[in-house]
Amino acid sequence: MVEAAGQQPLHSLDQAFHFVVNSCTHAWEVIGPGGQLHPELFIQSNGHLLLEGLLAVVIGYLLLQRSYKPSSAKKDADLTEQEIDQLCDEWKPEPLVPDVPADRKLQAPVITSEVGRHVTMGGKRVINMASCDFLGIAGDPVIKDMCRKTIEKYGVGSCGPRGFYGTIDVHLELEARLSKFMGTEEAIIYSYDLATVPSVIPAFANAKDVLICDEGVSWAVQNGCVLSRAKIRPFKHNDMADLRRVIQKEAADHAKQRKPLNRRFIIVEGVYAGSGDIAPMDEIFKLKEEFCYRLVVDESNALGVLGKRGRGACEHFGLEPQQVEIVTATMGNALSSVGGFCCGNHEMVDHQRLSGLGYCFSASLPPYLATAAIGALDVLESKWSGLQERLQQNAITMRSLLHDIPGLKMIGSDADSLSAVIHLQAKAAQQIVDHVLDSSSICISCQYRSCLELKQTEPTIRLVVTAAHEQQDLQQAAAALRQAARLHGLQ
């Protein structure tokens, strides 16, 4: 009896095992190859009609169902007025702009007077070496009187873009004067200088084209290259050997991939805003001609500074206006106004009147600012020889005073001695700028580069020399920088 009782559980397990094995075997005979429910046999036996019928039933069921409505039953009781007020008082929204650490806050001084050789900042009169008024004519009384008369005649606005009732006779006069001064067939003006180059480049280049640009070009030029969606190929700053290498590599890639013909541009600045050195336009022109490229030159910091007539770096190196396809410049520097312009042949300018975004969709330049630029051209043409001699002498003197200050490294070489924009490299650039302003009443600036730009550099100290500066201003600035460098442990 004991033995029989011990064997009963084992017998039950054996039966269960055989049952599972038999069930699996029978199921495989049904659904396996040759079985009644095998997919192939099932379909051949019109079994798909059963599946289609089931699918139709499911679809009909879903169509007859009512739309889902959330339950209207209140799970929580309504809040009282006191509870609502308490929640509102306790709620602390995230700030729209996060707090800036104290060591990264930049309190820019505010100028409370008109721009000139001296300006008023923080209630005191300081020497201005931060503004790009190269010719020192920003406060010219004749130009101010011309602007006053224009305001009395036209008001302060232009009422629309150039193509929509925004064209005034002074706009046409300014374009004619600019083309005559630059020696080109035609010129076109834009109401904002930072929108000039970003409008010009996309008007002529698209995603199929190639832009070979200096890695030291300004943000406006870089922005124009990006907006064009063209292929950007930067070369090392002012390195003609690297420019040739990039051009040859692009030519080899183009031939290897057998791409169709496209437009190809070399883009540089006459005087680079971020470094103050001069582009070797003669060498760039030779490469442009050798490899059949078009040339785009931004003369914003060279106009009114270089050249026999003040036309810029192209004239300084002996290039004729017709040898450069596209020339742009701001009117906010030497012309003491606002906006920018582009000049060249008729076809190039006319194309921008329908394709230049800043021209088509922005309100045109206020008439009195066009008059101010015309007045600046009058001064530039009538007094250029005297202004040029004074400006270039001041630039040479300033560079000679700064080149041997320990701890401050001047960017550029002797070939850049005529540039009115001077950059100094220093470890404590912003502290030196602040010290010079506080202790010596001299306004200079510290230039930073965005992380979005092609070339990342440390902040630099920027000085701008104008024709209005006296020798004592230059000597005082050099002495203040030398003292600041010594106090900050750079010597």
GROMACS .gro file of C-alpha atoms in nm:
model
  491
    1MET     CA    1   0.000   0.000   0.000
    2VAL     CA    2   0.279   0.237   0.082
    3GLU     CA    3   0.454   0.161  -0.244
    4ALA     CA    4   0.131   0.214  -0.441
    5ALA     CA    5   0.071   0.547  -0.272
    6GLY     CA    6   0.424   0.661  -0.359
    7GLN     CA    7   0.387   0.572  -0.725
    8GLN     CA    8   0.054   0.754  -0.772
    9PRO     CA    9   0.204   1.110  -0.807
   10LEU     CA   10   0.462   0.982  -1.051
   11HIS     CA   11   0.187   0.818  -1.256
   12SER     CA   12  -0.006   1.149  -1.265
   13LEU     CA   13   0.299   1.341  -1.384
   14ASP     CA   14   0.361   1.083  -1.653
   15GLN     CA   15   0.004   1.117  -1.778
   16ALA     CA   16   0.033   1.496  -1.784
   17PHE     CA   17   0.358   1.477  -1.980
   18HIS     CA   18   0.209   1.242  -2.238
   19PHE     CA   19  -0.099   1.464  -2.267
   20VAL     CA   20   0.115   1.772  -2.342
   21VAL     CA   21   0.325   1.582  -2.596
   22ASN     CA   22   0.017   1.441  -2.769
   23SER     CA   23  -0.150   1.783  -2.776
   24CYS     CA   24   0.154   1.950  -2.932
   25THR     CA   25   0.187   1.670  -3.186
   26HIS     CA   26  -0.180   1.699  -3.281
   27ALA     CA   27  -0.155   2.079  -3.307
   28TRP     CA   28   0.148   2.054  -3.533
   29GLU     CA   29  -0.036   1.805  -3.755
   30VAL     CA   30  -0.315   2.062  -3.791
   31ILE     CA   31  -0.111   2.380  -3.848
   32GLY     CA   32   0.209   2.228  -3.988
   33PRO     CA   33   0.282   2.161  -4.354
   34GLY     CA   34  -0.005   1.957  -4.497
   35GLY     CA   35  -0.231   2.034  -4.202
   36GLN     CA   36  -0.583   2.171  -4.236
   37LEU     CA   37  -0.493   2.510  -4.085
   38HIS     CA   38  -0.157   2.553  -4.253
   39PRO     CA   39  -0.153   2.902  -4.416
   40GLU     CA   40  -0.110   2.767  -4.769
   41LEU     CA   41  -0.387   2.506  -4.737
   42PHE     CA   42  -0.605   2.749  -4.544
   43ILE     CA   43  -0.585   3.008  -4.824
   44GLN     CA   44  -0.642   2.746  -5.095
   45SER     CA   45  -0.955   2.634  -4.907
   46ASN     CA   46  -1.096   2.992  -4.920
   47GLY     CA   47  -1.011   3.040  -4.558
   48HIS     CA   48  -0.917   3.402  -4.636
   49LEU     CA   49  -1.289   3.471  -4.665
   50LEU     CA   50  -1.321   3.400  -4.294
   51LEU     CA   51  -1.044   3.647  -4.210
   52GLU     CA   52  -1.194   3.912  -4.437
   53GLY     CA   53  -1.532   3.861  -4.276
   54LEU     CA   54  -1.385   3.903  -3.928
   55LEU     CA   55  -1.206   4.219  -4.042
   56ALA     CA   56  -1.533   4.361  -4.179
   57VAL     CA   57  -1.706   4.288  -3.849
   58VAL     CA   58  -1.432   4.468  -3.653
   59ILE     CA   59  -1.447   4.772  -3.883
   60GLY     CA   60  -1.825   4.787  -3.855
   61TYR     CA   61  -1.802   4.763  -3.479
   62LEU     CA   62  -1.557   5.052  -3.463
   63LEU     CA   63  -1.768   5.269  -3.693
   64LEU     CA   64  -2.080   5.218  -3.483
   65GLN     CA   65  -1.906   5.311  -3.160
   66ARG     CA   66  -1.971   5.654  -3.012
   67SER     CA   67  -1.687   5.906  -3.004
   68TYR     CA   68  -1.488   5.905  -2.686
   69LYS     CA   69  -1.597   6.164  -2.435
   70PRO     CA   70  -1.406   6.224  -2.115
   71SER     CA   71  -1.601   6.164  -1.804
   72SER     CA   72  -1.771   6.478  -1.681
   73ALA     CA   73  -1.767   6.358  -1.326
   74LYS     CA   74  -1.553   6.579  -1.106
   75LYS     CA   75  -1.291   6.372  -0.934
   76ASP     CA   76  -1.174   6.656  -0.715
   77ALA     CA   77  -1.374   6.919  -0.545
   78ASP     CA   78  -1.346   7.277  -0.678
   79LEU     CA   79  -1.074   7.487  -0.517
   80THR     CA   80  -1.176   7.771  -0.296
   81GLU     CA   81  -1.074   8.129  -0.370
   82GLN     CA   82  -0.830   8.116  -0.081
   83GLU     CA   83  -0.663   7.802  -0.218
   84ILE     CA   84  -0.638   7.955  -0.565
   85ASP     CA   85  -0.475   8.268  -0.425
   86GLN     CA   86  -0.234   8.058  -0.223
   87LEU     CA   87  -0.130   7.857  -0.531
   88CYS     CA   88  -0.079   8.177  -0.729
   89ASP     CA   89   0.137   8.324  -0.454
   90GLU     CA   90   0.348   8.009  -0.432
   91TRP     CA   91   0.400   7.979  -0.810
   92LYS     CA   92   0.744   8.095  -0.923
   93PRO     CA   93   0.783   8.098  -1.304
   94GLU     CA   94   1.116   8.028  -1.468
   95PRO     CA   95   1.290   8.348  -1.585
   96LEU     CA   96   1.272   8.424  -1.957
   97VAL     CA   97   1.644   8.501  -1.951
   98PRO     CA   98   1.867   8.317  -1.703
   99ASP     CA   99   2.080   8.516  -1.465
  100VAL     CA  100   2.429   8.602  -1.584
  101PRO     CA  101   2.713   8.534  -1.339
  102ALA     CA  102   2.883   8.842  -1.201
  103ASP     CA  103   3.210   8.759  -1.375
  104ARG     CA  104   3.038   8.751  -1.713
  105LYS     CA  105   2.831   9.067  -1.689
  106LEU     CA  106   2.935   9.338  -1.930
  107GLN     CA  107   2.821   9.687  -1.843
  108ALA     CA  108   2.870   9.875  -2.168
  109PRO     CA  109   2.917  10.249  -2.117
  110VAL     CA  110   2.656  10.473  -2.277
  111ILE     CA  111   2.748  10.768  -2.499
  112THR     CA  112   2.525  11.068  -2.425
  113SER     CA  113   2.658  11.309  -2.686
  114GLU     CA  114   2.709  11.324  -3.060
  115VAL     CA  115   2.998  11.126  -3.202
  116GLY     CA  116   3.322  11.310  -3.264
  117ARG     CA  117   3.677  11.335  -3.145
  118HIS     CA  118   3.540  11.363  -2.792
  119VAL     CA  119   3.223  11.209  -2.652
  120THR     CA  120   3.045  11.221  -2.317
  121MET     CA  121   3.028  10.893  -2.126
  122GLY     CA  122   2.915  10.855  -1.769
  123GLY     CA  123   2.902  11.232  -1.729
  124LYS     CA  124   3.263  11.292  -1.830
  125ARG     CA  125   3.430  11.396  -2.153
  126VAL     CA  126   3.653  11.128  -2.303
  127ILE     CA  127   3.866  11.083  -2.615
  128ASN     CA  128   3.681  10.870  -2.868
  129MET     CA  129   3.892  10.596  -3.025
  130ALA     CA  130   3.610  10.345  -3.069
  131SER     CA  131   3.398  10.491  -3.351
  132CYS     CA  132   3.485  10.432  -3.717
  133ASP     CA  133   3.438  10.795  -3.819
  134PHE     CA  134   3.762  10.774  -4.018
  135LEU     CA  135   3.743  11.123  -4.169
  136GLY     CA  136   3.614  11.292  -3.853
  137ILE     CA  137   3.315  11.451  -4.027
  138ALA     CA  138   3.027  11.298  -3.828
  139GLY     CA  139   2.943  11.631  -3.667
  140ASP     CA  140   3.014  11.851  -3.969
  141PRO     CA  141   2.780  12.156  -3.943
  142VAL     CA  142   2.728  12.174  -4.320
  143ILE     CA  143   2.611  11.813  -4.334
  144LYS     CA  144   2.383  11.866  -4.034
  145ASP     CA  145   2.226  12.168  -4.204
  146MET     CA  146   2.167  11.962  -4.521
  147CYS     CA  147   1.993  11.694  -4.313
  148ARG     CA  148   1.778  11.953  -4.140
  149LYS     CA  149   1.654  12.089  -4.473
  150THR     CA  150   1.578  11.738  -4.599
  151ILE     CA  151   1.372  11.662  -4.288
  152GLU     CA  152   1.174  11.982  -4.339
  153LYS     CA  153   1.099  11.872  -4.697
  154TYR     CA  154   1.042  11.495  -4.666
  155GLY     CA  155   1.007  11.420  -4.296
  156VAL     CA  156   1.206  11.149  -4.122
  157GLY     CA  157   1.075  10.839  -4.300
  158SER     CA  158   1.043  10.704  -4.652
  159CYS     CA  159   0.706  10.526  -4.614
  160GLY     CA  160   0.803  10.192  -4.766
  161PRO     CA  161   1.052   9.977  -4.957
  162ARG     CA  162   1.216  10.111  -5.270
  163GLY     CA  163   0.975   9.929  -5.501
  164PHE     CA  164   0.664  10.039  -5.310
  165TYR     CA  165   0.656  10.419  -5.294
  166GLY     CA  166   0.978  10.431  -5.093
  167THR     CA  167   1.204  10.585  -5.358
  168ILE     CA  168   1.286  10.955  -5.311
  169ASP     CA  169   1.493  11.170  -5.543
  170VAL     CA  170   1.777  11.184  -5.290
  171HIS     CA  171   1.805  10.803  -5.309
  172LEU     CA  172   1.860  10.821  -5.683
  173GLU     CA  173   2.102  11.110  -5.640
  174LEU     CA  174   2.303  10.917  -5.381
  175GLU     CA  175   2.324  10.609  -5.602
  176ALA     CA  176   2.446  10.822  -5.892
  177ARG     CA  177   2.705  10.994  -5.672
  178LEU     CA  178   2.830  10.663  -5.532
  179SER     CA  179   2.871  10.504  -5.875
  180LYS     CA  180   3.057  10.812  -5.998
  181PHE     CA  181   3.283  10.821  -5.693
  182MET     CA  182   3.362  10.448  -5.712
  183GLY     CA  183   3.412  10.460  -6.090
  184THR     CA  184   3.149  10.194  -6.163
  185GLU     CA  185   2.850  10.183  -6.396
  186GLU     CA  186   2.586  10.179  -6.124
  187ALA     CA  187   2.529  10.154  -5.749
  188ILE     CA  188   2.246  10.040  -5.524
  189ILE     CA  189   2.189  10.144  -5.162
  190TYR     CA  190   2.052   9.945  -4.869
  191SER     CA  191   1.891  10.087  -4.558
  192TYR     CA  192   2.097   9.878  -4.313
  193ASP     CA  193   2.467   9.802  -4.339
  194LEU     CA  194   2.448   9.458  -4.175
  195ALA     CA  195   2.180   9.360  -4.430
  196THR     CA  196   2.384   9.470  -4.731
  197VAL     CA  197   2.629   9.182  -4.775
  198PRO     CA  198   2.376   8.920  -4.649
  199SER     CA  199   2.147   9.042  -4.928
  200VAL     CA  200   2.405   9.073  -5.204
  201ILE     CA  201   2.569   8.730  -5.176
  202PRO     CA  202   2.243   8.524  -5.173
  203ALA     CA  203   2.124   8.723  -5.475
  204PHE     CA  204   2.400   8.568  -5.687
  205ALA     CA  205   2.488   8.237  -5.520
  206ASN     CA  206   2.276   7.932  -5.447
  207ALA     CA  207   2.319   7.575  -5.327
  208LYS     CA  208   2.504   7.467  -5.642
  209ASP     CA  209   2.773   7.735  -5.617
  210VAL     CA  210   3.106   7.763  -5.435
  211LEU     CA  211   3.216   8.045  -5.203
  212ILE     CA  212   3.584   8.058  -5.107
  213CYS     CA  213   3.615   8.314  -4.830
  214ASP     CA  214   3.881   8.430  -4.588
  215GLU     CA  215   3.824   8.281  -4.243
  216GLY     CA  216   3.871   8.628  -4.092
  217VAL     CA  217   3.577   8.798  -4.266
  218SER     CA  218   3.321   8.978  -4.052
  219TRP     CA  219   3.001   8.825  -3.922
  220ALA     CA  220   2.792   9.005  -4.185
  221VAL     CA  221   2.992   8.845  -4.468
  222GLN     CA  222   2.975   8.504  -4.301
  223ASN     CA  223   2.600   8.544  -4.260
  224GLY     CA  224   2.563   8.623  -4.629
  225CYS     CA  225   2.756   8.310  -4.721
  226VAL     CA  226   2.540   8.093  -4.496
  227LEU     CA  227   2.212   8.242  -4.622
  228SER     CA  228   2.310   8.169  -4.982
  229ARG     CA  229   2.318   7.793  -4.900
  230ALA     CA  230   2.624   7.765  -5.122
  231LYS     CA  231   2.922   7.542  -5.045
  232ILE     CA  232   3.158   7.744  -4.824
  233ARG     CA  233   3.532   7.679  -4.845
  234PRO     CA  234   3.730   7.899  -4.601
  235PHE     CA  235   4.103   7.960  -4.638
  236LYS     CA  236   4.354   8.075  -4.377
  237HIS     CA  237   4.348   8.445  -4.305
  238ASN     CA  238   4.546   8.643  -4.566
  239ASP     CA  239   4.734   8.327  -4.667
  240MET     CA  240   4.762   8.327  -5.046
  241ALA     CA  241   4.929   7.985  -5.054
  242ASP     CA  242   4.634   7.835  -4.870
  243LEU     CA  243   4.392   8.019  -5.099
  244ARG     CA  244   4.559   7.856  -5.399
  245ARG     CA  245   4.544   7.517  -5.226
  246VAL     CA  246   4.171   7.551  -5.156
  247ILE     CA  247   4.099   7.660  -5.514
  248GLN     CA  248   4.298   7.370  -5.658
  249LYS     CA  249   4.131   7.120  -5.425
  250GLU     CA  250   3.789   7.250  -5.524
  251ALA     CA  251   3.882   7.221  -5.893
  252ALA     CA  252   4.001   6.862  -5.842
  253ASP     CA  253   3.683   6.765  -5.656
  254HIS     CA  254   3.469   6.928  -5.923
  255ALA     CA  255   3.645   6.739  -6.203
  256LYS     CA  256   3.636   6.409  -6.013
  257GLN     CA  257   3.263   6.427  -5.947
  258ARG     CA  258   3.189   6.560  -6.298
  259LYS     CA  259   2.950   6.823  -6.171
  260PRO     CA  260   2.791   7.076  -6.407
  261LEU     CA  261   2.934   7.426  -6.429
  262ASN     CA  262   2.854   7.655  -6.138
  263ARG     CA  263   2.930   8.002  -6.010
  264ARG     CA  264   3.246   8.043  -5.804
  265PHE     CA  265   3.335   8.341  -5.587
  266ILE     CA  266   3.631   8.458  -5.380
  267ILE     CA  267   3.509   8.673  -5.090
  268VAL     CA  268   3.740   8.900  -4.889
  269GLU     CA  269   3.745   9.234  -4.706
  270GLY     CA  270   3.966   9.525  -4.809
  271VAL     CA  271   4.054   9.592  -4.444
  272TYR     CA  272   3.939   9.321  -4.206
  273ALA     CA  273   3.718   9.447  -3.926
  274GLY     CA  274   3.826   9.167  -3.692
  275SER     CA  275   4.202   9.215  -3.727
  276GLY     CA  276   4.270   9.550  -3.895
  277ASP     CA  277   4.509   9.410  -4.155
  278ILE     CA  278   4.484   9.474  -4.529
  279ALA     CA  279   4.403   9.206  -4.786
  280PRO     CA  280   4.667   9.170  -5.064
  281MET     CA  281   4.424   9.251  -5.342
  282ASP     CA  282   4.687   9.230  -5.616
  283GLU     CA  283   4.767   8.866  -5.535
  284ILE     CA  284   4.401   8.779  -5.486
  285PHE     CA  285   4.318   8.930  -5.824
  286LYS     CA  286   4.587   8.719  -5.994
  287LEU     CA  287   4.444   8.400  -5.845
  288LYS     CA  288   4.094   8.508  -5.939
  289GLU     CA  289   4.198   8.557  -6.301
  290GLU     CA  290   4.402   8.236  -6.314
  291PHE     CA  291   4.120   8.013  -6.195
  292CYS     CA  292   3.826   8.209  -6.347
  293TYR     CA  293   3.656   8.312  -6.025
  294ARG     CA  294   3.441   8.614  -5.950
  295LEU     CA  295   3.561   8.851  -5.678
  296VAL     CA  296   3.350   9.001  -5.397
  297VAL     CA  297   3.521   9.268  -5.183
  298ASP     CA  298   3.375   9.441  -4.879
  299GLU     CA  299   3.541   9.784  -4.851
  300SER     CA  300   3.364   9.895  -4.531
  301ASN     CA  301   3.686   9.965  -4.338
  302ALA     CA  302   3.893  10.071  -4.641
  303LEU     CA  303   3.657  10.325  -4.798
  304GLY     CA  304   3.781  10.674  -4.720
  305VAL     CA  305   4.110  10.532  -4.588
  306LEU     CA  306   4.301  10.370  -4.875
  307GLY     CA  307   4.350  10.460  -5.239
  308LYS     CA  308   4.437  10.775  -5.433
  309ARG     CA  309   4.074  10.888  -5.425
  310GLY     CA  310   3.970  10.702  -5.111
  311ARG     CA  311   3.792  10.422  -5.296
  312GLY     CA  312   3.944  10.148  -5.083
  313ALA     CA  313   4.187   9.858  -5.097
  314CYS     CA  314   4.122   9.771  -5.462
  315GLU     CA  315   4.233  10.118  -5.569
  316HIS     CA  316   4.521  10.103  -5.320
  317PHE     CA  317   4.663   9.801  -5.506
  318GLY     CA  318   4.604   9.950  -5.851
  319LEU     CA  319   4.296   9.752  -5.954
  320GLU     CA  320   4.048   9.915  -6.190
  321PRO     CA  321   3.682   9.926  -6.080
  322GLN     CA  322   3.583   9.701  -6.373
  323GLN     CA  323   3.822   9.427  -6.258
  324VAL     CA  324   3.620   9.351  -5.944
  325GLU     CA  325   3.272   9.210  -6.001
  326ILE     CA  326   3.107   9.309  -5.672
  327VAL     CA  327   3.211   9.581  -5.424
  328THR     CA  328   3.014   9.649  -5.106
  329ALA     CA  329   3.066   9.891  -4.819
  330THR     CA  330   2.889  10.044  -4.524
  331MET     CA  331   2.792  10.409  -4.517
  332GLY     CA  332   2.826  10.415  -4.139
  333ASN     CA  333   3.205  10.461  -4.131
  334ALA     CA  334   3.370  10.711  -4.365
  335LEU     CA  335   3.038  10.848  -4.496
  336SER     CA  336   2.905  10.919  -4.145
  337SER     CA  337   2.555  10.796  -4.223
  338VAL     CA  338   2.358  10.472  -4.201
  339GLY     CA  339   2.312  10.185  -4.445
  340GLY     CA  340   2.529  10.027  -4.710
  341PHE     CA  341   2.576  10.011  -5.083
  342CYS     CA  342   2.688   9.778  -5.360
  343CYS     CA  343   2.838   9.890  -5.689
  344GLY     CA  344   2.940   9.731  -6.018
  345ASN     CA  345   2.803   9.695  -6.369
  346HIS     CA  346   2.442   9.759  -6.475
  347GLU     CA  347   2.338   9.394  -6.492
  348MET     CA  348   2.469   9.313  -6.144
  349VAL     CA  349   2.292   9.609  -5.983
  350ASP     CA  350   1.964   9.563  -6.171
  351HIS     CA  351   1.951   9.199  -6.062
  352GLN     CA  352   1.954   9.309  -5.697
  353ARG     CA  353   1.651   9.534  -5.742
  354LEU     CA  354   1.439   9.218  -5.765
  355SER     CA  355   1.661   8.968  -5.583
  356GLY     CA  356   1.824   9.165  -5.300
  357LEU     CA  357   1.609   9.081  -4.999
  358GLY     CA  358   1.720   9.384  -4.799
  359TYR     CA  359   1.635   9.608  -5.093
  360CYS     CA  360   1.296   9.452  -5.176
  361PHE     CA  361   1.148   9.397  -4.832
  362SER     CA  362   1.302   9.661  -4.604
  363ALA     CA  363   1.189  10.020  -4.574
  364SER     CA  364   1.420  10.239  -4.776
  365LEU     CA  365   1.685  10.462  -4.624
  366PRO     CA  366   1.537  10.774  -4.457
  367PRO     CA  367   1.590  11.065  -4.697
  368TYR     CA  368   1.791  11.275  -4.453
  369LEU     CA  369   2.043  10.992  -4.408
  370ALA     CA  370   2.085  10.975  -4.785
  371THR     CA  371   2.151  11.349  -4.776
  372ALA     CA  372   2.409  11.296  -4.501
  373ALA     CA  373   2.595  11.048  -4.721
  374ILE     CA  374   2.583  11.292  -5.012
  375GLY     CA  375   2.730  11.563  -4.788
  376ALA     CA  376   3.006  11.324  -4.677
  377LEU     CA  377   3.088  11.252  -5.042
  378ASP     CA  378   3.115  11.627  -5.102
  379VAL     CA  379   3.368  11.655  -4.820
  380LEU     CA  380   3.552  11.344  -4.934
  381GLU     CA  381   3.590  11.473  -5.289
  382SER     CA  382   3.680  11.831  -5.201
  383LYS     CA  383   3.910  11.776  -4.901
  384TRP     CA  384   4.042  11.426  -4.963
  385SER     CA  385   4.409  11.508  -5.004
  386GLY     CA  386   4.433  11.686  -4.669
  387LEU     CA  387   4.217  11.431  -4.487
  388GLN     CA  388   4.409  11.137  -4.632
  389GLU     CA  389   4.747  11.276  -4.534
  390ARG     CA  390   4.633  11.347  -4.179
  391LEU     CA  391   4.458  11.011  -4.137
  392GLN     CA  392   4.745  10.803  -4.271
  393GLN     CA  393   4.998  10.993  -4.064
  394ASN     CA  394   4.791  10.932  -3.751
  395ALA     CA  395   4.763  10.562  -3.833
  396ILE     CA  396   5.140  10.526  -3.883
  397THR     CA  397   5.212  10.721  -3.563
  398MET     CA  398   4.966  10.517  -3.355
  399ARG     CA  399   5.111  10.188  -3.471
  400SER     CA  400   5.467  10.303  -3.401
  401LEU     CA  401   5.367  10.400  -3.046
  402LEU     CA  402   5.199  10.065  -2.978
  403HIS     CA  403   5.433   9.813  -3.136
  404ASP     CA  404   5.680   9.789  -2.846
  405ILE     CA  405   5.442   9.777  -2.546
  406PRO     CA  406   5.522   9.459  -2.348
  407GLY     CA  407   5.223   9.228  -2.310
  408LEU     CA  408   5.035   9.379  -2.605
  409LYS     CA  409   5.081   9.218  -2.946
  410MET     CA  410   4.967   9.419  -3.245
  411ILE     CA  411   4.801   9.221  -3.524
  412GLY     CA  412   4.940   9.278  -3.873
  413SER     CA  413   5.269   9.380  -4.027
  414ASP     CA  414   5.435   9.684  -4.179
  415ALA     CA  415   5.218   9.636  -4.488
  416ASP     CA  416   4.916   9.726  -4.275
  417SER     CA  417   5.054  10.056  -4.144
  418LEU     CA  418   4.792  10.263  -4.331
  419SER     CA  419   4.495  10.080  -4.180
  420ALA     CA  420   4.297  10.299  -3.939
  421VAL     CA  421   4.172   9.996  -3.743
  422ILE     CA  422   4.425   9.855  -3.494
  423HIS     CA  423   4.384   9.534  -3.291
  424LEU     CA  424   4.597   9.436  -2.992
  425GLN     CA  425   4.611   9.088  -2.843
  426ALA     CA  426   4.626   9.071  -2.464
  427LYS     CA  427   4.533   8.824  -2.191
  428ALA     CA  428   4.322   9.074  -1.994
  429ALA     CA  429   4.173   9.268  -2.284
  430GLN     CA  430   3.846   9.378  -2.122
  431GLN     CA  431   4.016   9.477  -1.796
  432ILE     CA  432   4.266   9.692  -1.986
  433VAL     CA  433   3.986   9.861  -2.182
  434ASP     CA  434   3.797   9.939  -1.860
  435HIS     CA  435   4.111  10.069  -1.689
  436VAL     CA  436   4.198  10.300  -1.979
  437LEU     CA  437   3.848  10.447  -1.974
  438ASP     CA  438   3.834  10.495  -1.597
  439SER     CA  439   4.186  10.626  -1.538
  440SER     CA  440   4.273  10.809  -1.861
  441SER     CA  441   3.931  10.902  -2.005
  442ILE     CA  442   3.998  10.727  -2.337
  443CYS     CA  443   3.723  10.522  -2.499
  444ILE     CA  444   3.848  10.211  -2.679
  445SER     CA  445   3.666   9.883  -2.729
  446CYS     CA  446   3.714   9.513  -2.673
  447GLN     CA  447   3.609   9.297  -2.967
  448TYR     CA  448   3.464   8.953  -2.914
  449ARG     CA  449   3.392   8.684  -3.171
  450SER     CA  450   3.083   8.467  -3.157
  451CYS     CA  451   3.110   8.090  -3.131
  452LEU     CA  452   2.916   8.075  -3.459
  453GLU     CA  453   3.193   8.243  -3.661
  454LEU     CA  454   3.442   8.063  -3.884
  455LYS     CA  455   3.751   8.164  -3.687
  456GLN     CA  456   3.756   8.153  -3.309
  457THR     CA  457   3.996   8.401  -3.150
  458GLU     CA  458   4.050   8.551  -2.808
  459PRO     CA  459   3.906   8.899  -2.739
  460THR     CA  460   4.122   9.182  -2.875
  461ILE     CA  461   4.163   9.549  -2.790
  462ARG     CA  462   4.047   9.764  -3.081
  463LEU     CA  463   4.151  10.122  -3.148
  464VAL     CA  464   4.025  10.335  -3.436
  465VAL     CA  465   4.234  10.628  -3.557
  466THR     CA  466   4.064  10.917  -3.737
  467ALA     CA  467   4.172  11.232  -3.916
  468ALA     CA  468   4.029  11.436  -3.627
  469HIS     CA  469   4.271  11.302  -3.367
  470GLU     CA  470   4.562  11.516  -3.250
  471GLN     CA  471   4.911  11.386  -3.179
  472GLN     CA  472   4.857  11.431  -2.807
  473ASP     CA  473   4.551  11.201  -2.826
  474LEU     CA  474   4.762  10.925  -2.976
  475GLN     CA  475   5.043  10.968  -2.724
  476GLN     CA  476   4.798  10.973  -2.435
  477ALA     CA  477   4.632  10.652  -2.557
  478ALA     CA  478   4.965  10.471  -2.593
  479ALA     CA  479   5.074  10.581  -2.245
  480ALA     CA  480   4.743  10.469  -2.094
  481LEU     CA  481   4.770  10.126  -2.257
  482ARG     CA  482   5.128  10.085  -2.139
  483GLN     CA  483   5.027  10.171  -1.783
  484ALA     CA  484   4.725   9.936  -1.791
  485ALA     CA  485   4.937   9.650  -1.923
  486ARG     CA  486   5.188   9.701  -1.643
  487LEU     CA  487   4.918   9.714  -1.373
  488HIS     CA  488   4.763   9.390  -1.497
  489GLY     CA  489   5.093   9.206  -1.484
  490LEU     CA  490   5.155   9.183  -1.858
  491GLN     CA  491   5.504   9.333  -1.842
   0.00000   0.00000   0.00000
